[in-house]
Short mmCIF file of C-alpha atoms in Angstrom, two decimals:
data_model
loop_
_atom_site.label_atom_id
_atom_site.label_comp_id
_atom_site.label_asym_id
_atom_site.label_seq_id
_atom_site.Cartn_x
_atom_site.Cartn_y
_atom_site.Cartn_z
CA MET A 1 -99.62 117.89 122.76
CA GLY A 2 -100.51 115.36 124.21
CA LEU A 3 -102.84 116.92 127.20
CA VAL A 4 -104.92 117.51 124.22
CA ARG A 5 -104.74 114.37 122.97
CA SER A 6 -105.80 113.13 125.95
CA LEU A 7 -108.60 115.82 126.63
CA LEU A 8 -109.97 114.87 123.36
CA GLU A 9 -109.51 110.75 123.04
CA PRO A 10 -110.54 108.48 125.42
CA LYS A 11 -107.79 107.55 128.20
CA GLU A 12 -109.08 104.10 128.08
CA LYS A 13 -111.94 100.96 128.15
CA ARG A 14 -112.39 99.43 130.75
CA LEU A 15 -114.59 96.54 128.58
CA ALA A 16 -115.84 92.77 130.25
CA VAL A 17 -114.64 90.47 131.41
CA GLY A 18 -113.62 87.83 128.84
CA ALA A 19 -114.78 90.53 125.55
CA LEU A 20 -113.13 90.26 122.82
CA ARG A 21 -111.46 87.18 124.41
CA GLY A 22 -111.24 85.68 120.40
CA LEU A 23 -108.36 88.59 119.72
CA PHE A 24 -105.92 86.17 121.82
CA GLY A 25 -104.72 83.78 119.34
CA MET A 26 -101.64 83.27 120.22
CA GLY A 27 -102.90 79.40 122.25
CA LEU A 28 -101.72 75.88 121.40
CA ALA A 29 -100.38 75.10 118.12
CA GLN A 30 -100.15 71.09 118.18
CA SER A 31 -97.01 70.23 115.63
CA VAL A 32 -96.52 67.57 113.12
CA ALA A 33 -94.02 65.94 115.45
CA GLY A 34 -96.27 65.53 118.96
CA PRO A 35 -95.68 68.35 121.01
CA ALA A 36 -97.71 71.51 121.71
CA VAL A 37 -95.46 74.55 120.72
CA THR A 38 -96.02 78.26 122.10
CA PRO A 39 -93.41 81.24 123.31
CA SER A 40 -93.14 80.24 126.24
CA ASN A 41 -92.14 76.73 125.89
CA ALA A 42 -90.69 77.42 122.89
CA LEU A 43 -87.26 78.28 125.09
CA THR A 44 -87.16 74.60 126.04
CA ASN A 45 -85.30 74.25 123.05
CA MET A 46 -81.35 74.91 123.47
CA ALA A 47 -81.27 76.51 119.86
CA VAL A 48 -84.65 78.17 119.84
CA LEU A 49 -82.93 79.80 122.94
CA ALA A 50 -79.52 80.35 121.90
CA CYS A 51 -80.70 82.34 119.50
CA VAL A 52 -82.31 85.01 121.07
CA ARG A 53 -80.28 85.17 124.15
CA VAL A 54 -77.89 86.05 121.18
CA LEU A 55 -79.95 89.14 119.44
CA THR A 56 -81.97 90.43 122.31
CA GLU A 57 -78.43 90.88 124.69
CA SER A 58 -76.66 91.88 121.47
CA LEU A 59 -79.75 94.77 120.31
CA ALA A 60 -80.00 95.25 124.44
CA SER A 61 -76.10 96.46 124.86
CA LEU A 62 -76.36 99.64 122.15
CA PRO A 63 -76.98 102.83 123.07
CA VAL A 64 -80.21 104.82 122.80
CA ILE A 65 -79.99 108.26 122.15
CA VAL A 66 -81.97 111.55 121.57
CA TYR A 67 -79.92 113.84 119.74
CA ARG A 68 -81.64 116.92 119.22
CA ARG A 69 -81.22 118.16 115.38
CA ARG A 70 -78.92 121.49 114.50
CA GLY A 71 -79.13 122.63 110.31
CA ARG A 72 -76.78 120.24 109.70
CA ASN A 73 -75.23 119.55 113.30
CA ARG A 74 -77.07 117.26 116.08
CA ASP A 75 -76.34 117.53 119.46
CA ARG A 76 -77.17 114.86 121.78
CA ALA A 77 -80.61 116.32 124.12
CA GLN A 78 -79.51 115.09 127.62
CA ASP A 79 -82.05 118.53 129.27
CA LEU A 80 -84.65 115.80 127.99
CA GLY A 81 -87.01 113.62 130.19
CA LEU A 82 -86.66 111.09 127.41
CA TYR A 83 -83.29 110.80 126.25
CA GLU A 84 -82.54 109.72 130.00
CA LEU A 85 -86.31 106.91 129.82
CA LEU A 86 -84.26 105.32 125.89
CA HIS A 87 -80.86 106.35 127.48
CA ASP A 88 -81.04 105.16 131.44
CA GLN A 89 -84.15 103.49 133.17
CA PRO A 90 -87.79 103.36 131.09
CA ASN A 91 -89.47 102.81 134.23
CA ARG A 92 -88.48 102.84 138.02
CA GLU A 93 -88.11 99.23 138.01
CA LEU A 94 -86.08 97.88 134.49
CA THR A 95 -82.69 99.27 133.41
CA SER A 96 -82.74 100.29 129.52
CA PHE A 97 -80.94 97.19 129.12
CA GLU A 98 -83.66 94.69 131.09
CA TYR A 99 -86.32 97.08 129.35
CA ARG A 100 -84.83 96.59 125.31
CA GLU A 101 -83.60 92.85 125.97
CA LEU A 102 -87.58 92.07 127.20
CA LYS A 103 -88.82 94.67 124.79
CA PHE A 104 -86.80 91.97 122.01
CA ALA A 105 -86.97 88.68 123.30
CA HIS A 106 -91.56 89.46 123.04
CA ALA A 107 -91.25 91.29 119.64
CA LEU A 108 -89.12 87.98 118.68
CA LEU A 109 -91.31 85.24 120.14
CA TRP A 110 -94.50 86.94 119.85
CA GLY A 111 -93.60 88.50 116.50
CA ASN A 112 -95.23 91.86 118.82
CA SER A 113 -93.55 94.11 121.34
CA TYR A 114 -96.36 96.79 123.48
CA SER A 115 -95.62 99.38 126.40
CA GLU A 116 -98.46 101.16 127.73
CA ILE A 117 -96.74 104.35 128.10
CA GLU A 118 -96.70 107.38 130.65
CA TRP A 119 -97.37 110.72 130.08
CA ASP A 120 -97.28 114.37 132.14
CA GLY A 121 -99.37 116.43 132.15
CA ALA A 122 -97.53 118.50 129.75
CA GLY A 123 -97.88 115.97 127.62
CA ASP A 124 -93.70 114.02 127.13
CA PRO A 125 -93.80 110.35 127.88
CA VAL A 126 -92.36 108.77 131.78
CA ALA A 127 -92.24 105.95 131.53
CA LEU A 128 -92.89 102.64 130.18
CA TRP A 129 -94.20 99.40 131.26
CA PRO A 130 -94.01 96.61 129.04
CA LEU A 131 -97.25 94.27 128.35
CA ASN A 132 -97.41 91.13 128.06
CA PRO A 133 -97.66 90.10 124.40
CA ALA A 134 -99.49 86.79 124.81
CA VAL A 135 -102.54 88.33 126.26
CA THR A 136 -102.84 91.88 124.08
CA GLN A 137 -103.79 92.43 120.87
CA ALA A 138 -104.14 95.03 118.13
CA THR A 139 -108.06 95.47 117.17
CA ARG A 140 -109.22 98.62 115.13
CA VAL A 141 -112.48 99.70 116.19
CA ASN A 142 -114.54 102.60 114.07
CA GLY A 143 -111.13 103.13 111.69
CA ASN A 144 -108.89 103.73 114.94
CA ILE A 145 -107.15 101.95 116.65
CA TYR A 146 -107.48 100.14 120.31
CA TYR A 147 -104.98 97.56 122.02
CA VAL A 148 -107.25 95.38 124.34
CA THR A 149 -105.16 93.61 126.60
CA GLN A 150 -105.60 91.32 130.24
CA VAL A 151 -104.72 92.65 133.63
CA GLY A 152 -105.35 90.29 136.29
CA SER A 153 -109.21 89.29 135.81
CA GLU A 154 -110.09 92.22 133.42
CA THR A 155 -110.14 92.89 130.21
CA ILE A 156 -108.99 96.84 129.05
CA SER A 157 -108.27 98.46 126.35
CA LEU A 158 -106.68 101.42 125.93
CA PRO A 159 -106.28 103.67 122.41
CA ALA A 160 -103.59 103.64 119.97
CA TRP A 161 -101.29 107.19 121.93
CA ARG A 162 -101.08 105.16 125.36
CA VAL A 163 -99.00 102.72 123.42
CA HIS A 164 -95.18 101.89 122.15
CA HIS A 165 -96.06 99.00 119.39
CA VAL A 166 -92.85 97.49 118.18
CA ARG A 167 -94.30 94.41 115.27
CA GLY A 168 -92.12 91.46 113.29
CA LEU A 169 -92.77 90.81 109.84
CA SER A 170 -96.73 91.79 109.64
CA GLY A 171 -99.93 90.01 106.80
CA ASP A 172 -101.46 93.07 108.11
CA GLY A 173 -99.46 96.61 108.74
CA LEU A 174 -101.51 95.23 112.66
CA THR A 175 -99.79 92.70 114.25
CA GLY A 176 -96.82 90.84 113.64
CA TYR A 177 -96.38 87.39 113.12
CA SER A 178 -95.20 85.24 115.90
CA MET A 179 -92.14 83.61 113.65
CA ILE A 180 -91.99 81.08 116.73
CA ARG A 181 -96.13 79.69 115.65
CA LEU A 182 -94.66 79.99 111.85
CA ALA A 183 -91.22 77.64 112.38
CA MET A 184 -93.91 75.74 114.55
CA ASN A 185 -93.05 72.31 113.10
CA ALA A 186 -89.22 72.72 112.64
CA ILE A 187 -89.18 73.88 116.65
CA GLY A 188 -91.68 71.05 117.67
CA LEU A 189 -89.61 68.25 115.79
CA GLY A 190 -86.43 69.98 117.37
CA LEU A 191 -88.69 69.51 121.26
CA ALA A 192 -89.85 66.01 120.03
CA THR A 193 -86.29 64.90 119.50
CA GLU A 194 -85.61 65.93 123.25
CA GLU A 195 -88.07 64.48 125.10
CA PHE A 196 -87.66 61.08 122.79
CA GLY A 197 -84.02 61.47 124.13
CA GLY A 198 -85.00 62.19 127.03
CA ARG A 199 -87.13 59.40 127.89
CA PHE A 200 -85.16 56.82 125.82
CA PHE A 201 -82.67 57.12 128.81
CA SER A 202 -85.12 57.09 131.56
CA ASN A 203 -85.90 53.64 130.11
CA GLY A 204 -82.00 52.15 130.55
CA ALA A 205 -80.56 53.63 126.93
CA ARG A 206 -83.09 49.98 125.31
CA PRO A 207 -85.74 51.17 123.21
CA GLY A 208 -89.48 49.12 123.87
CA VAL A 209 -89.95 45.54 124.96
CA VAL A 210 -92.31 43.10 124.83
CA LEU A 211 -92.02 40.45 127.07
CA LYS A 212 -93.30 36.49 125.62
CA HIS A 213 -95.26 34.46 128.15
CA PRO A 214 -96.04 31.70 126.27
CA GLY A 215 -99.17 30.38 128.79
CA ILE A 216 -101.73 32.48 130.00
CA LEU A 217 -100.94 34.97 133.32
CA SER A 218 -103.75 35.83 136.03
CA ASP A 219 -105.04 39.44 135.99
CA GLU A 220 -102.35 39.57 139.90
CA ALA A 221 -99.04 38.20 138.22
CA TYR A 222 -99.82 39.52 135.21
CA ASP A 223 -99.70 43.25 137.21
CA ARG A 224 -96.87 41.73 140.35
CA LEU A 225 -94.55 40.96 136.39
CA ARG A 226 -95.43 44.18 134.99
CA LYS A 227 -94.26 46.02 137.79
CA SER A 228 -91.08 44.06 139.01
CA TRP A 229 -90.19 44.38 135.22
CA ASN A 230 -90.54 48.08 135.38
CA ALA A 231 -88.51 48.78 138.19
CA GLU A 232 -85.37 47.00 137.99
CA SER A 233 -85.29 47.81 133.91
CA GLN A 234 -86.43 52.10 134.02
CA GLY A 235 -83.41 54.49 134.84
CA LEU A 236 -79.68 54.67 134.06
CA SER A 237 -78.61 52.86 137.53
CA ASN A 238 -80.50 50.32 136.42
CA ALA A 239 -79.17 49.64 131.86
CA HIS A 240 -76.46 48.14 133.03
CA ARG A 241 -78.18 44.73 134.92
CA VAL A 242 -78.40 41.62 134.70
CA LYS A 243 -82.11 40.59 133.52
CA ILE A 244 -83.28 36.83 135.00
CA LEU A 245 -86.52 35.20 132.94
CA GLU A 246 -88.63 32.47 134.75
CA GLU A 247 -90.49 30.12 133.34
CA GLY A 248 -90.40 30.22 129.06
CA LEU A 249 -90.38 34.08 129.06
CA ASP A 250 -89.24 36.16 126.20
CA MET A 251 -88.23 39.35 125.23
CA GLU A 252 -88.47 41.23 122.19
CA THR A 253 -86.55 44.83 121.10
CA LEU A 254 -89.54 47.15 120.12
CA GLY A 255 -88.72 50.35 118.34
CA ILE A 256 -85.68 52.23 116.48
CA PRO A 257 -82.95 52.65 118.12
CA PRO A 258 -81.64 55.98 117.80
CA ASP A 259 -78.51 55.63 115.37
CA GLU A 260 -80.94 53.60 112.69
CA ALA A 261 -83.99 57.00 113.50
CA GLN A 262 -80.77 59.33 112.90
CA PHE A 263 -81.44 60.79 116.18
CA LEU A 264 -78.06 62.78 116.49
CA GLU A 265 -78.45 64.62 112.60
CA THR A 266 -82.20 65.01 113.10
CA ARG A 267 -80.74 67.40 116.43
CA LYS A 268 -77.96 68.74 113.92
CA PHE A 269 -80.68 70.19 111.25
CA GLN A 270 -83.66 70.97 114.25
CA LEU A 271 -80.54 73.28 115.46
CA ALA A 272 -79.30 74.56 111.36
CA GLU A 273 -83.92 75.23 110.89
CA VAL A 274 -84.14 77.11 113.86
CA ALA A 275 -80.62 79.49 113.40
CA ARG A 276 -82.23 80.32 109.81
CA MET A 277 -84.54 80.87 110.87
CA PHE A 278 -83.79 83.63 113.95
CA ARG A 279 -81.00 84.22 111.29
CA VAL A 280 -78.68 84.24 113.30
CA PRO A 281 -75.04 82.77 112.39
CA ALA A 282 -74.46 78.88 113.67
CA HIS A 283 -70.76 79.54 115.40
CA MET A 284 -72.59 82.43 117.61
CA ILE A 285 -74.74 79.33 118.56
CA ASN A 286 -71.90 77.57 119.01
CA ASP A 287 -71.89 75.17 115.95
CA LEU A 288 -68.25 75.65 115.33
CA GLU A 289 -68.78 72.10 112.91
CA HIS A 290 -68.43 74.62 109.62
CA ALA A 291 -66.94 77.78 111.26
CA THR A 292 -63.13 78.42 110.03
CA PHE A 293 -61.34 81.14 109.84
CA SER A 294 -61.79 82.71 106.53
CA ASN A 295 -65.67 82.91 107.00
CA ILE A 296 -66.13 83.44 110.78
CA GLU A 297 -64.88 86.90 110.88
CA HIS A 298 -67.35 88.12 107.59
CA LEU A 299 -70.06 85.63 109.53
CA SER A 300 -70.28 88.62 112.49
CA ILE A 301 -70.28 91.19 109.91
CA GLN A 302 -73.39 89.99 108.45
CA PHE A 303 -75.17 88.78 111.78
CA VAL A 304 -74.71 93.37 112.48
CA THR A 305 -75.88 93.44 108.93
CA HIS A 306 -78.34 91.73 108.46
CA SER A 307 -79.51 89.82 111.69
CA LEU A 308 -79.48 93.23 113.98
CA LEU A 309 -79.56 96.15 111.82
CA PRO A 310 -82.89 95.09 111.07
CA TRP A 311 -84.23 95.19 114.24
CA MET A 312 -82.23 98.72 114.98
CA VAL A 313 -84.41 100.45 112.22
CA ARG A 314 -87.55 99.13 113.37
CA ASP A 315 -87.23 99.88 116.81
CA GLU A 316 -86.22 104.17 115.47
CA LYS A 317 -88.70 104.24 113.49
CA ALA A 318 -91.52 102.75 115.73
CA MET A 319 -89.65 105.13 118.82
CA ARG A 320 -90.13 108.17 116.66
CA ARG A 321 -93.42 107.53 116.09
CA ASP A 322 -94.90 106.71 119.55
CA LEU A 323 -92.87 108.35 122.08
CA LEU A 324 -92.35 112.15 119.60
CA VAL A 325 -95.03 114.70 119.09
CA GLY A 326 -95.96 117.41 116.94
CA SER A 327 -92.74 119.21 115.87
CA GLN A 328 -90.92 117.15 118.08
CA LYS A 329 -90.58 114.63 114.56
CA LYS A 330 -88.40 116.93 112.77
CA LYS A 331 -86.46 118.03 115.43
CA LEU A 332 -85.64 115.41 117.49
CA GLN A 333 -83.93 112.03 116.13
CA ILE A 334 -83.74 108.29 118.36
CA GLU A 335 -81.26 106.68 116.82
#
């Protein structure tokens, strides 16, 4: 079947450099809190990183088995190359665990996971090669689905039968939403509070200050005063040093102290917001504030049922659609 399709359909379309560049809509997204949020830099937020690791490592740890149906019974189809491909090693560079961890990380962060399928002459898949979701996009051309991706300086369009696509929640059935883009403001606030905390401590754990001078300073005196104050005040090593003000200088504090700005409360709330987005119980990202011996077991069961299971089913259905051809869809089962 794969050989027939390869004869009837073009293997790929190579487009001019930059063609269909407008399809790649995963650029910078400015959050209301200030920081730009992308799937890549969202991982610098500890809550996002913890949730993604919990989900991807849990899903990648589960074995993928190919079964051959025999009436009401079924047996492991270990004689098929597809079995080894999915269970052990999808390509010569990645193990099954590494590939599936990457695959689900792409799906969780970008909303889509793309892999190029390498077919042999008999029409069987022999390798799966991950594509960068940041520069890959599904599109329809004359009613047919193509996947436009960037490889080096070249824009390449692959037909649908050459791509294994796992999509998350979608609005058009073609491309999944990026949860990072949808939760941009929640993640941006978390990044902003982390940056605020870092800058606060780098400035000696003090709010900003204004130095008042009764007279008019020359440019040279102004510059010398600013440099000397910064040199003696910024950084944790200078946090508790004595400062001597000369010539009638006065110091006035600006800004709201972190305790009044509810800094720690905001960080805790943003952790809960991110966990809510990924549907990960708080105790699994080491937030045990509301965990008890009576509820933690049920929370773990809910994690399997409501967080892992939908992704498992989504992956099974996508593999059946993309990797099984013809009568294989009735004879084989991927689980």
